[in-house]
């Protein structure tokens, strides 16, 4: 078994690639860092770093060990954080975010109730975009995100908003005068795509590769932001299935939103990293659910 200080020393050096900076970060001497690394290398039976008087490089074996240890350390830290939360109660800081303007009222209701219940916990609120929503959860800069389902690889709470799907088309598009359309029309028109960083399951749900009958759906150009995607629709570059709230928050004279009569609803709610399931996160999800699904919230 590796000692915690050995793992911390190794991962810090793998990050800094400099013995002096590693020693400064850990508050020890460079001699101590060298001693720990040599001890690890003897145990492994191979060099973990190539070092000269000028340069420190991690070896392939060292890189693999760092890649294997990093998620384990994160899980250990998360477990300790959950234990501390359980002992102290709901205090500290909670970082929450929303993806899409229509979810801001949902989030603010949740924050208001959570703050009333847990006045000793500070809540930081921010907005994220399509390109950084997942990264914000993975790097820990956001604890809970209120966004649309599905969200690959994340824990999720109850749906706080359910809305019908509509098809965004240019005002001059042949489908613009329809009262409703079927998902089958996607096979006849290019569909604007989400950014490459968007999760695969989400893209399959929003911009499927095939219609329900199995017909292939042609891919239109991708957009980097949701507003950019709508602009591509307005330019006639493709159509885009969206939630009906889009018409309220993104009304445009050059876009028409046509109901899709055979599509399942879109659900939105809290999403978080499973390893980051702290007491703060659990209590916020409970407050969000109570604030947005109770009879009073619907009134």
PDB file of C-alpha atoms in Angstrom:
ATOM      1  CA  UNK A   1       0.000   0.000   0.000  1.00  0.00           C
ATOM      2  CA  UNK A   2       1.179   3.490  -0.833  1.00  0.00           C
ATOM      3  CA  UNK A   3       1.126   6.075   1.921  1.00  0.00           C
ATOM      4  CA  UNK A   4      -0.980   9.166   1.313  1.00  0.00           C
ATOM      5  CA  UNK A   5       2.083  11.444   1.453  1.00  0.00           C
ATOM      6  CA  UNK A   6       3.810   9.293  -1.179  1.00  0.00           C
ATOM      7  CA  UNK A   7       0.860   9.568  -3.544  1.00  0.00           C
ATOM      8  CA  UNK A   8       0.583  13.301  -2.942  1.00  0.00           C
ATOM      9  CA  UNK A   9       4.315  13.803  -3.562  1.00  0.00           C
ATOM     10  CA  UNK A  10       4.276  11.735  -6.749  1.00  0.00           C
ATOM     11  CA  UNK A  11       1.162  13.405  -8.232  1.00  0.00           C
ATOM     12  CA  UNK A  12       2.389  16.906  -7.363  1.00  0.00           C
ATOM     13  CA  UNK A  13       5.730  16.262  -9.065  1.00  0.00           C
ATOM     14  CA  UNK A  14       3.892  14.778 -12.059  1.00  0.00           C
ATOM     15  CA  UNK A  15       1.954  18.047 -12.258  1.00  0.00           C
ATOM     16  CA  UNK A  16       4.832  20.481 -11.638  1.00  0.00           C
ATOM     17  CA  UNK A  17       7.745  18.536 -13.205  1.00  0.00           C
ATOM     18  CA  UNK A  18       9.976  20.590 -10.947  1.00  0.00           C
ATOM     19  CA  UNK A  19      11.396  19.472  -7.580  1.00  0.00           C
ATOM     20  CA  UNK A  20      11.599  22.997  -6.159  1.00  0.00           C
ATOM     21  CA  UNK A  21       8.005  23.946  -6.964  1.00  0.00           C
ATOM     22  CA  UNK A  22       6.804  20.558  -5.717  1.00  0.00           C
ATOM     23  CA  UNK A  23       8.632  21.108  -2.417  1.00  0.00           C
ATOM     24  CA  UNK A  24       7.133  24.597  -2.095  1.00  0.00           C
ATOM     25  CA  UNK A  25       3.593  23.313  -2.696  1.00  0.00           C
ATOM     26  CA  UNK A  26       3.952  20.558  -0.126  1.00  0.00           C
ATOM     27  CA  UNK A  27       5.939  22.574   2.415  1.00  0.00           C
ATOM     28  CA  UNK A  28       8.920  20.202   2.559  1.00  0.00           C
ATOM     29  CA  UNK A  29      12.512  20.162   1.290  1.00  0.00           C
ATOM     30  CA  UNK A  30      13.585  19.098  -2.191  1.00  0.00           C
ATOM     31  CA  UNK A  31      15.633  16.375  -0.514  1.00  0.00           C
ATOM     32  CA  UNK A  32      12.443  14.961   0.973  1.00  0.00           C
ATOM     33  CA  UNK A  33      10.799  14.946  -2.472  1.00  0.00           C
ATOM     34  CA  UNK A  34      13.793  13.110  -3.987  1.00  0.00           C
ATOM     35  CA  UNK A  35      13.770  10.555  -1.163  1.00  0.00           C
ATOM     36  CA  UNK A  36      10.066   9.757  -1.604  1.00  0.00           C
ATOM     37  CA  UNK A  37      10.359   9.441  -5.407  1.00  0.00           C
ATOM     38  CA  UNK A  38      13.409   7.151  -5.178  1.00  0.00           C
ATOM     39  CA  UNK A  39      11.556   4.985  -2.689  1.00  0.00           C
ATOM     40  CA  UNK A  40       8.577   4.719  -5.049  1.00  0.00           C
ATOM     41  CA  UNK A  41      10.811   3.881  -7.987  1.00  0.00           C
ATOM     42  CA  UNK A  42      12.472   1.085  -6.027  1.00  0.00           C
ATOM     43  CA  UNK A  43       9.057  -0.311  -5.194  1.00  0.00           C
ATOM     44  CA  UNK A  44       7.865  -0.082  -8.809  1.00  0.00           C
ATOM     45  CA  UNK A  45      11.154  -1.375 -10.189  1.00  0.00           C
ATOM     46  CA  UNK A  46      11.368   1.293 -12.879  1.00  0.00           C
ATOM     47  CA  UNK A  47      12.008   5.003 -13.268  1.00  0.00           C
ATOM     48  CA  UNK A  48       8.974   7.227 -12.856  1.00  0.00           C
ATOM     49  CA  UNK A  49      10.791  10.394 -13.914  1.00  0.00           C
ATOM     50  CA  UNK A  50      13.747  11.189 -16.141  1.00  0.00           C
ATOM     51  CA  UNK A  51      15.628  14.054 -14.526  1.00  0.00           C
ATOM     52  CA  UNK A  52      18.675  16.087 -15.368  1.00  0.00           C
ATOM     53  CA  UNK A  53      20.047  19.252 -13.826  1.00  0.00           C
ATOM     54  CA  UNK A  54      17.697  21.270 -16.048  1.00  0.00           C
ATOM     55  CA  UNK A  55      14.643  19.179 -16.941  1.00  0.00           C
ATOM     56  CA  UNK A  56      12.278  16.729 -15.245  1.00  0.00           C
ATOM     57  CA  UNK A  57      10.155  14.518 -17.504  1.00  0.00           C
ATOM     58  CA  UNK A  58       7.669  11.873 -16.485  1.00  0.00           C
ATOM     59  CA  UNK A  59       8.249   8.434 -18.009  1.00  0.00           C
ATOM     60  CA  UNK A  60       5.502   6.411 -19.749  1.00  0.00           C
ATOM     61  CA  UNK A  61       5.289   4.177 -16.654  1.00  0.00           C
ATOM     62  CA  UNK A  62       5.045   7.252 -14.450  1.00  0.00           C
ATOM     63  CA  UNK A  63       2.323   8.786 -16.638  1.00  0.00           C
ATOM     64  CA  UNK A  64       0.258   5.618 -16.479  1.00  0.00           C
ATOM     65  CA  UNK A  65       0.614   5.475 -12.693  1.00  0.00           C
ATOM     66  CA  UNK A  66      -0.445   9.127 -12.426  1.00  0.00           C
ATOM     67  CA  UNK A  67      -3.461   8.525 -14.666  1.00  0.00           C
ATOM     68  CA  UNK A  68      -4.475   5.515 -12.551  1.00  0.00           C
ATOM     69  CA  UNK A  69      -4.008   7.242  -9.192  1.00  0.00           C
ATOM     70  CA  UNK A  70      -5.661  10.592  -9.960  1.00  0.00           C
ATOM     71  CA  UNK A  71      -9.310   9.382 -10.011  1.00  0.00           C
ATOM     72  CA  UNK A  72      -8.690   7.232  -6.920  1.00  0.00           C
ATOM     73  CA  UNK A  73      -7.418  10.245  -4.997  1.00  0.00           C
ATOM     74  CA  UNK A  74     -10.427  12.256  -6.152  1.00  0.00           C
ATOM     75  CA  UNK A  75     -12.756   9.550  -4.828  1.00  0.00           C
ATOM     76  CA  UNK A  76     -10.898   9.481  -1.502  1.00  0.00           C
ATOM     77  CA  UNK A  77     -11.139  13.260  -1.189  1.00  0.00           C
ATOM     78  CA  UNK A  78     -14.847  13.163  -2.048  1.00  0.00           C
ATOM     79  CA  UNK A  79     -15.450  10.450   0.564  1.00  0.00           C
ATOM     80  CA  UNK A  80     -13.645  12.512   3.191  1.00  0.00           C
ATOM     81  CA  UNK A  81     -15.615  15.606   2.181  1.00  0.00           C
ATOM     82  CA  UNK A  82     -18.888  13.698   2.581  1.00  0.00           C
ATOM     83  CA  UNK A  83     -17.817  12.511   6.022  1.00  0.00           C
ATOM     84  CA  UNK A  84     -16.917  16.051   7.073  1.00  0.00           C
ATOM     85  CA  UNK A  85     -20.229  17.344   5.748  1.00  0.00           C
ATOM     86  CA  UNK A  86     -22.104  14.687   7.694  1.00  0.00           C
ATOM     87  CA  UNK A  87     -20.300  15.692  10.871  1.00  0.00           C
ATOM     88  CA  UNK A  88     -20.596  19.440  10.473  1.00  0.00           C
ATOM     89  CA  UNK A  89     -23.970  19.750   8.802  1.00  0.00           C
ATOM     90  CA  UNK A  90     -24.652  21.917   5.767  1.00  0.00           C
ATOM     91  CA  UNK A  91     -22.115  24.744   5.889  1.00  0.00           C
ATOM     92  CA  UNK A  92     -19.368  26.125   3.685  1.00  0.00           C
ATOM     93  CA  UNK A  93     -19.959  27.050   0.049  1.00  0.00           C
ATOM     94  CA  UNK A  94     -22.104  25.491  -2.672  1.00  0.00           C
ATOM     95  CA  UNK A  95     -21.488  26.398  -6.325  1.00  0.00           C
ATOM     96  CA  UNK A  96     -24.551  26.021  -8.528  1.00  0.00           C
ATOM     97  CA  UNK A  97     -25.111  26.849 -12.190  1.00  0.00           C
ATOM     98  CA  UNK A  98     -27.767  26.794 -14.887  1.00  0.00           C
ATOM     99  CA  UNK A  99     -27.584  26.078 -18.613  1.00  0.00           C
ATOM    100  CA  UNK A 100     -30.167  28.103 -20.523  1.00  0.00           C
ATOM    101  CA  UNK A 101     -31.995  31.285 -19.502  1.00  0.00           C
ATOM    102  CA  UNK A 102     -35.304  29.455 -18.975  1.00  0.00           C
ATOM    103  CA  UNK A 103     -33.743  27.532 -16.094  1.00  0.00           C
ATOM    104  CA  UNK A 104     -32.687  30.637 -14.159  1.00  0.00           C
ATOM    105  CA  UNK A 105     -36.110  30.987 -12.405  1.00  0.00           C
ATOM    106  CA  UNK A 106     -35.997  27.288 -11.478  1.00  0.00           C
ATOM    107  CA  UNK A 107     -32.531  27.694  -9.977  1.00  0.00           C
ATOM    108  CA  UNK A 108     -33.373  30.891  -8.122  1.00  0.00           C
ATOM    109  CA  UNK A 109     -36.388  29.275  -6.455  1.00  0.00           C
ATOM    110  CA  UNK A 110     -34.134  26.440  -5.323  1.00  0.00           C
ATOM    111  CA  UNK A 111     -31.465  28.824  -4.006  1.00  0.00           C
ATOM    112  CA  UNK A 112     -34.032  30.851  -2.067  1.00  0.00           C
ATOM    113  CA  UNK A 113     -35.434  27.807  -0.272  1.00  0.00           C
ATOM    114  CA  UNK A 114     -32.007  26.221   0.303  1.00  0.00           C
ATOM    115  CA  UNK A 115     -30.663  29.456   1.809  1.00  0.00           C
ATOM    116  CA  UNK A 116     -33.680  29.728   4.108  1.00  0.00           C
ATOM    117  CA  UNK A 117     -33.092  26.175   5.316  1.00  0.00           C
ATOM    118  CA  UNK A 118     -29.291  26.429   5.546  1.00  0.00           C
ATOM    119  CA  UNK A 119     -28.284  30.050   6.242  1.00  0.00           C
ATOM    120  CA  UNK A 120     -24.714  29.005   7.141  1.00  0.00           C
ATOM    121  CA  UNK A 121     -24.035  27.746   3.626  1.00  0.00           C
ATOM    122  CA  UNK A 122     -23.032  30.341   1.039  1.00  0.00           C
ATOM    123  CA  UNK A 123     -24.429  29.739  -2.471  1.00  0.00           C
ATOM    124  CA  UNK A 124     -22.533  30.939  -5.535  1.00  0.00           C
ATOM    125  CA  UNK A 125     -24.706  31.172  -8.679  1.00  0.00           C
ATOM    126  CA  UNK A 126     -23.393  31.306 -12.235  1.00  0.00           C
ATOM    127  CA  UNK A 127     -24.365  30.513 -15.816  1.00  0.00           C
ATOM    128  CA  UNK A 128     -22.494  27.990 -17.974  1.00  0.00           C
ATOM    129  CA  UNK A 129     -22.542  27.416 -21.728  1.00  0.00           C
ATOM    130  CA  UNK A 130     -22.759  24.328 -23.912  1.00  0.00           C
ATOM    131  CA  UNK A 131     -18.993  24.189 -24.337  1.00  0.00           C
ATOM    132  CA  UNK A 132     -18.076  24.232 -20.612  1.00  0.00           C
ATOM    133  CA  UNK A 133     -21.062  22.739 -18.776  1.00  0.00           C
ATOM    134  CA  UNK A 134     -19.585  19.226 -18.412  1.00  0.00           C
ATOM    135  CA  UNK A 135     -16.072  20.513 -17.745  1.00  0.00           C
ATOM    136  CA  UNK A 136     -17.382  22.668 -14.880  1.00  0.00           C
ATOM    137  CA  UNK A 137     -18.748  19.599 -13.100  1.00  0.00           C
ATOM    138  CA  UNK A 138     -15.650  17.511 -13.760  1.00  0.00           C
ATOM    139  CA  UNK A 139     -13.157  20.112 -12.523  1.00  0.00           C
ATOM    140  CA  UNK A 140     -15.229  20.913  -9.432  1.00  0.00           C
ATOM    141  CA  UNK A 141     -15.873  24.573 -10.242  1.00  0.00           C
ATOM    142  CA  UNK A 142     -19.612  23.737 -10.158  1.00  0.00           C
ATOM    143  CA  UNK A 143     -21.219  21.391  -7.608  1.00  0.00           C
ATOM    144  CA  UNK A 144     -24.741  21.221  -9.067  1.00  0.00           C
ATOM    145  CA  UNK A 145     -25.892  22.126 -12.552  1.00  0.00           C
ATOM    146  CA  UNK A 146     -29.541  22.640 -13.509  1.00  0.00           C
ATOM    147  CA  UNK A 147     -29.767  21.567 -17.149  1.00  0.00           C
ATOM    148  CA  UNK A 148     -31.552  19.309 -19.593  1.00  0.00           C
ATOM    149  CA  UNK A 149     -31.468  15.518 -19.410  1.00  0.00           C
ATOM    150  CA  UNK A 150     -29.859  13.258 -20.479  1.00  0.00           C
ATOM    151  CA  UNK A 151     -26.369  14.156 -19.240  1.00  0.00           C
ATOM    152  CA  UNK A 152     -23.968  11.237 -19.722  1.00  0.00           C
ATOM    153  CA  UNK A 153     -22.090   9.909 -16.720  1.00  0.00           C
ATOM    154  CA  UNK A 154     -23.696  12.184 -14.120  1.00  0.00           C
ATOM    155  CA  UNK A 155     -26.098  11.706 -11.239  1.00  0.00           C
ATOM    156  CA  UNK A 156     -29.465  13.407 -11.668  1.00  0.00           C
ATOM    157  CA  UNK A 157     -32.364  14.443  -9.492  1.00  0.00           C
ATOM    158  CA  UNK A 158     -36.108  14.607 -10.197  1.00  0.00           C
ATOM    159  CA  UNK A 159     -37.206  16.569 -13.257  1.00  0.00           C
ATOM    160  CA  UNK A 160     -38.073  20.153 -12.296  1.00  0.00           C
ATOM    161  CA  UNK A 161     -39.287  21.236 -15.740  1.00  0.00           C
ATOM    162  CA  UNK A 162     -41.030  19.217 -18.449  1.00  0.00           C
ATOM    163  CA  UNK A 163     -41.761  20.750 -21.840  1.00  0.00           C
ATOM    164  CA  UNK A 164     -42.948  19.711 -25.273  1.00  0.00           C
ATOM    165  CA  UNK A 165     -40.546  19.528 -28.185  1.00  0.00           C
ATOM    166  CA  UNK A 166     -40.900  21.871 -31.122  1.00  0.00           C
ATOM    167  CA  UNK A 167     -38.978  22.184 -34.358  1.00  0.00           C
ATOM    168  CA  UNK A 168     -37.160  25.463 -34.980  1.00  0.00           C
ATOM    169  CA  UNK A 169     -37.247  26.332 -38.703  1.00  0.00           C
ATOM    170  CA  UNK A 170     -36.523  29.474 -40.706  1.00  0.00           C
ATOM    171  CA  UNK A 171     -39.558  31.705 -41.225  1.00  0.00           C
ATOM    172  CA  UNK A 172     -39.272  31.042 -44.963  1.00  0.00           C
ATOM    173  CA  UNK A 173     -38.912  27.269 -44.561  1.00  0.00           C
ATOM    174  CA  UNK A 174     -41.544  24.973 -46.199  1.00  0.00           C
ATOM    175  CA  UNK A 175     -42.452  23.608 -42.755  1.00  0.00           C
ATOM    176  CA  UNK A 176     -43.036  27.040 -41.214  1.00  0.00           C
ATOM    177  CA  UNK A 177     -46.772  27.076 -41.969  1.00  0.00           C
ATOM    178  CA  UNK A 178     -47.455  23.599 -40.527  1.00  0.00           C
ATOM    179  CA  UNK A 179     -49.547  23.307 -37.358  1.00  0.00           C
ATOM    180  CA  UNK A 180     -47.401  20.361 -36.285  1.00  0.00           C
ATOM    181  CA  UNK A 181     -44.869  17.925 -37.727  1.00  0.00           C
ATOM    182  CA  UNK A 182     -43.661  14.377 -37.106  1.00  0.00           C
ATOM    183  CA  UNK A 183     -40.126  13.362 -36.180  1.00  0.00           C
ATOM    184  CA  UNK A 184     -40.050  11.702 -39.587  1.00  0.00           C
ATOM    185  CA  UNK A 185     -39.538  15.109 -41.261  1.00  0.00           C
ATOM    186  CA  UNK A 186     -36.008  15.155 -39.844  1.00  0.00           C
ATOM    187  CA  UNK A 187     -35.032  12.729 -42.601  1.00  0.00           C
ATOM    188  CA  UNK A 188     -35.935  15.336 -45.198  1.00  0.00           C
ATOM    189  CA  UNK A 189     -33.986  18.328 -43.858  1.00  0.00           C
ATOM    190  CA  UNK A 190     -30.462  18.864 -42.452  1.00  0.00           C
ATOM    191  CA  UNK A 191     -30.445  19.149 -38.674  1.00  0.00           C
ATOM    192  CA  UNK A 192     -28.167  21.744 -37.052  1.00  0.00           C
ATOM    193  CA  UNK A 193     -25.710  20.001 -34.715  1.00  0.00           C
ATOM    194  CA  UNK A 194     -24.597  20.692 -31.143  1.00  0.00           C
ATOM    195  CA  UNK A 195     -20.905  21.406 -30.371  1.00  0.00           C
ATOM    196  CA  UNK A 196     -18.511  18.452 -30.449  1.00  0.00           C
ATOM    197  CA  UNK A 197     -18.012  18.666 -26.652  1.00  0.00           C
ATOM    198  CA  UNK A 198     -21.708  17.929 -26.047  1.00  0.00           C
ATOM    199  CA  UNK A 199     -22.271  14.452 -24.598  1.00  0.00           C
ATOM    200  CA  UNK A 200     -23.135  11.655 -27.014  1.00  0.00           C
ATOM    201  CA  UNK A 201     -26.351  10.594 -25.262  1.00  0.00           C
ATOM    202  CA  UNK A 202     -27.650  14.167 -25.239  1.00  0.00           C
ATOM    203  CA  UNK A 203     -26.948  14.577 -28.957  1.00  0.00           C
ATOM    204  CA  UNK A 204     -28.703  11.289 -29.732  1.00  0.00           C
ATOM    205  CA  UNK A 205     -31.738  12.562 -27.847  1.00  0.00           C
ATOM    206  CA  UNK A 206     -31.829  16.070 -29.377  1.00  0.00           C
ATOM    207  CA  UNK A 207     -30.430  15.476 -32.860  1.00  0.00           C
ATOM    208  CA  UNK A 208     -30.926  11.751 -33.577  1.00  0.00           C
ATOM    209  CA  UNK A 209     -29.109   9.988 -36.388  1.00  0.00           C
ATOM    210  CA  UNK A 210     -32.278   8.158 -37.469  1.00  0.00           C
ATOM    211  CA  UNK A 211     -36.013   8.820 -37.374  1.00  0.00           C
ATOM    212  CA  UNK A 212     -38.323   6.433 -35.447  1.00  0.00           C
ATOM    213  CA  UNK A 213     -38.838   4.441 -38.664  1.00  0.00           C
ATOM    214  CA  UNK A 214     -35.096   4.126 -39.214  1.00  0.00           C
ATOM    215  CA  UNK A 215     -34.562   6.721 -41.951  1.00  0.00           C
ATOM    216  CA  UNK A 216     -31.165   8.495 -41.723  1.00  0.00           C
ATOM    217  CA  UNK A 217     -31.181  12.115 -40.594  1.00  0.00           C
ATOM    218  CA  UNK A 218     -28.840  14.402 -42.585  1.00  0.00           C
ATOM    219  CA  UNK A 219     -26.451  16.454 -40.464  1.00  0.00           C
ATOM    220  CA  UNK A 220     -26.326  20.200 -40.850  1.00  0.00           C
ATOM    221  CA  UNK A 221     -23.535  22.488 -39.630  1.00  0.00           C
ATOM    222  CA  UNK A 222     -22.635  22.645 -35.908  1.00  0.00           C
ATOM    223  CA  UNK A 223     -22.934  25.721 -33.717  1.00  0.00           C
ATOM    224  CA  UNK A 224     -20.689  26.653 -30.781  1.00  0.00           C
ATOM    225  CA  UNK A 225     -23.496  28.204 -28.709  1.00  0.00           C
ATOM    226  CA  UNK A 226     -27.259  27.818 -28.675  1.00  0.00           C
ATOM    227  CA  UNK A 227     -27.735  31.324 -30.104  1.00  0.00           C
ATOM    228  CA  UNK A 228     -25.356  30.447 -32.910  1.00  0.00           C
ATOM    229  CA  UNK A 229     -27.321  27.272 -33.619  1.00  0.00           C
ATOM    230  CA  UNK A 230     -30.538  29.278 -33.876  1.00  0.00           C
ATOM    231  CA  UNK A 231     -28.821  31.707 -36.244  1.00  0.00           C
ATOM    232  CA  UNK A 232     -27.908  28.775 -38.485  1.00  0.00           C
ATOM    233  CA  UNK A 233     -31.591  27.809 -38.465  1.00  0.00           C
ATOM    234  CA  UNK A 234     -32.597  31.361 -39.394  1.00  0.00           C
ATOM    235  CA  UNK A 235     -30.115  31.287 -42.269  1.00  0.00           C
ATOM    236  CA  UNK A 236     -31.822  28.190 -43.662  1.00  0.00           C
ATOM    237  CA  UNK A 237     -28.817  25.923 -42.990  1.00  0.00           C
ATOM    238  CA  UNK A 238     -30.958  23.382 -41.151  1.00  0.00           C
ATOM    239  CA  UNK A 239     -33.744  22.721 -38.660  1.00  0.00           C
ATOM    240  CA  UNK A 240     -33.386  22.062 -34.928  1.00  0.00           C
ATOM    241  CA  UNK A 241     -35.585  20.217 -32.390  1.00  0.00           C
ATOM    242  CA  UNK A 242     -35.794  22.275 -29.165  1.00  0.00           C
ATOM    243  CA  UNK A 243     -37.997  22.685 -26.104  1.00  0.00           C
ATOM    244  CA  UNK A 244     -41.092  24.872 -26.311  1.00  0.00           C
ATOM    245  CA  UNK A 245     -39.613  27.351 -23.795  1.00  0.00           C
ATOM    246  CA  UNK A 246     -37.189  28.363 -26.536  1.00  0.00           C
ATOM    247  CA  UNK A 247     -39.969  30.305 -28.254  1.00  0.00           C
ATOM    248  CA  UNK A 248     -40.520  32.347 -25.093  1.00  0.00           C
ATOM    249  CA  UNK A 249     -36.859  33.073 -24.371  1.00  0.00           C
ATOM    250  CA  UNK A 250     -35.590  33.244 -27.951  1.00  0.00           C
ATOM    251  CA  UNK A 251     -38.397  34.892 -29.948  1.00  0.00           C
ATOM    252  CA  UNK A 252     -37.119  35.818 -33.406  1.00  0.00           C
ATOM    253  CA  UNK A 253     -38.976  37.135 -36.441  1.00  0.00           C
ATOM    254  CA  UNK A 254     -36.815  34.944 -38.667  1.00  0.00           C
ATOM    255  CA  UNK A 255     -37.619  31.664 -36.839  1.00  0.00           C
ATOM    256  CA  UNK A 256     -40.863  29.714 -36.422  1.00  0.00           C
ATOM    257  CA  UNK A 257     -41.327  27.015 -33.765  1.00  0.00           C
ATOM    258  CA  UNK A 258     -43.521  24.144 -34.994  1.00  0.00           C
ATOM    259  CA  UNK A 259     -44.843  21.558 -32.457  1.00  0.00           C
ATOM    260  CA  UNK A 260     -43.594  17.970 -32.921  1.00  0.00           C
ATOM    261  CA  UNK A 261     -46.656  15.850 -32.194  1.00  0.00           C
ATOM    262  CA  UNK A 262     -44.946  12.458 -31.766  1.00  0.00           C
ATOM    263  CA  UNK A 263     -41.863  13.438 -29.699  1.00  0.00           C
ATOM    264  CA  UNK A 264     -41.338  12.663 -26.016  1.00  0.00           C
ATOM    265  CA  UNK A 265     -41.100  15.669 -23.669  1.00  0.00           C
ATOM    266  CA  UNK A 266     -37.798  17.247 -22.626  1.00  0.00           C
ATOM    267  CA  UNK A 267     -36.954  17.027 -18.914  1.00  0.00           C
ATOM    268  CA  UNK A 268     -34.674  19.391 -17.023  1.00  0.00           C
ATOM    269  CA  UNK A 269     -33.366  19.295 -13.469  1.00  0.00           C
ATOM    270  CA  UNK A 270     -30.319  19.047 -11.178  1.00  0.00           C
ATOM    271  CA  UNK A 271     -27.202  17.198 -12.345  1.00  0.00           C
ATOM    272  CA  UNK A 272     -23.987  16.556 -10.425  1.00  0.00           C
ATOM    273  CA  UNK A 273     -20.867  14.392 -10.328  1.00  0.00           C
ATOM    274  CA  UNK A 274     -21.588  11.183  -8.422  1.00  0.00           C
ATOM    275  CA  UNK A 275     -18.274  11.413  -6.560  1.00  0.00           C
ATOM    276  CA  UNK A 276     -19.315  14.877  -5.360  1.00  0.00           C
ATOM    277  CA  UNK A 277     -22.523  13.764  -3.607  1.00  0.00           C
ATOM    278  CA  UNK A 278     -22.047  15.787  -0.417  1.00  0.00           C
ATOM    279  CA  UNK A 279     -24.627  16.758   2.184  1.00  0.00           C
ATOM    280  CA  UNK A 280     -24.747  20.214   0.575  1.00  0.00           C
ATOM    281  CA  UNK A 281     -25.554  18.718  -2.814  1.00  0.00           C
ATOM    282  CA  UNK A 282     -28.214  16.384  -1.417  1.00  0.00           C
ATOM    283  CA  UNK A 283     -29.901  19.198   0.495  1.00  0.00           C
ATOM    284  CA  UNK A 284     -29.824  21.497  -2.514  1.00  0.00           C
ATOM    285  CA  UNK A 285     -31.466  18.860  -4.716  1.00  0.00           C
ATOM    286  CA  UNK A 286     -34.133  18.388  -2.042  1.00  0.00           C
ATOM    287  CA  UNK A 287     -34.724  22.144  -1.850  1.00  0.00           C
ATOM    288  CA  UNK A 288     -34.856  22.415  -5.657  1.00  0.00           C
ATOM    289  CA  UNK A 289     -37.433  19.641  -5.809  1.00  0.00           C
ATOM    290  CA  UNK A 290     -39.560  21.113  -3.038  1.00  0.00           C
ATOM    291  CA  UNK A 291     -39.383  24.632  -4.471  1.00  0.00           C
ATOM    292  CA  UNK A 292     -40.313  23.661  -8.017  1.00  0.00           C
ATOM    293  CA  UNK A 293     -42.710  20.712  -7.715  1.00  0.00           C
ATOM    294  CA  UNK A 294     -44.838  21.596  -4.675  1.00  0.00           C
ATOM    295  CA  UNK A 295     -48.420  22.884  -5.208  1.00  0.00           C
ATOM    296  CA  UNK A 296     -47.289  26.330  -4.067  1.00  0.00           C
ATOM    297  CA  UNK A 297     -44.492  26.386  -6.658  1.00  0.00           C
ATOM    298  CA  UNK A 298     -46.938  25.548  -9.457  1.00  0.00           C
ATOM    299  CA  UNK A 299     -49.466  28.157  -8.385  1.00  0.00           C
TER     300      UNK A 299
END
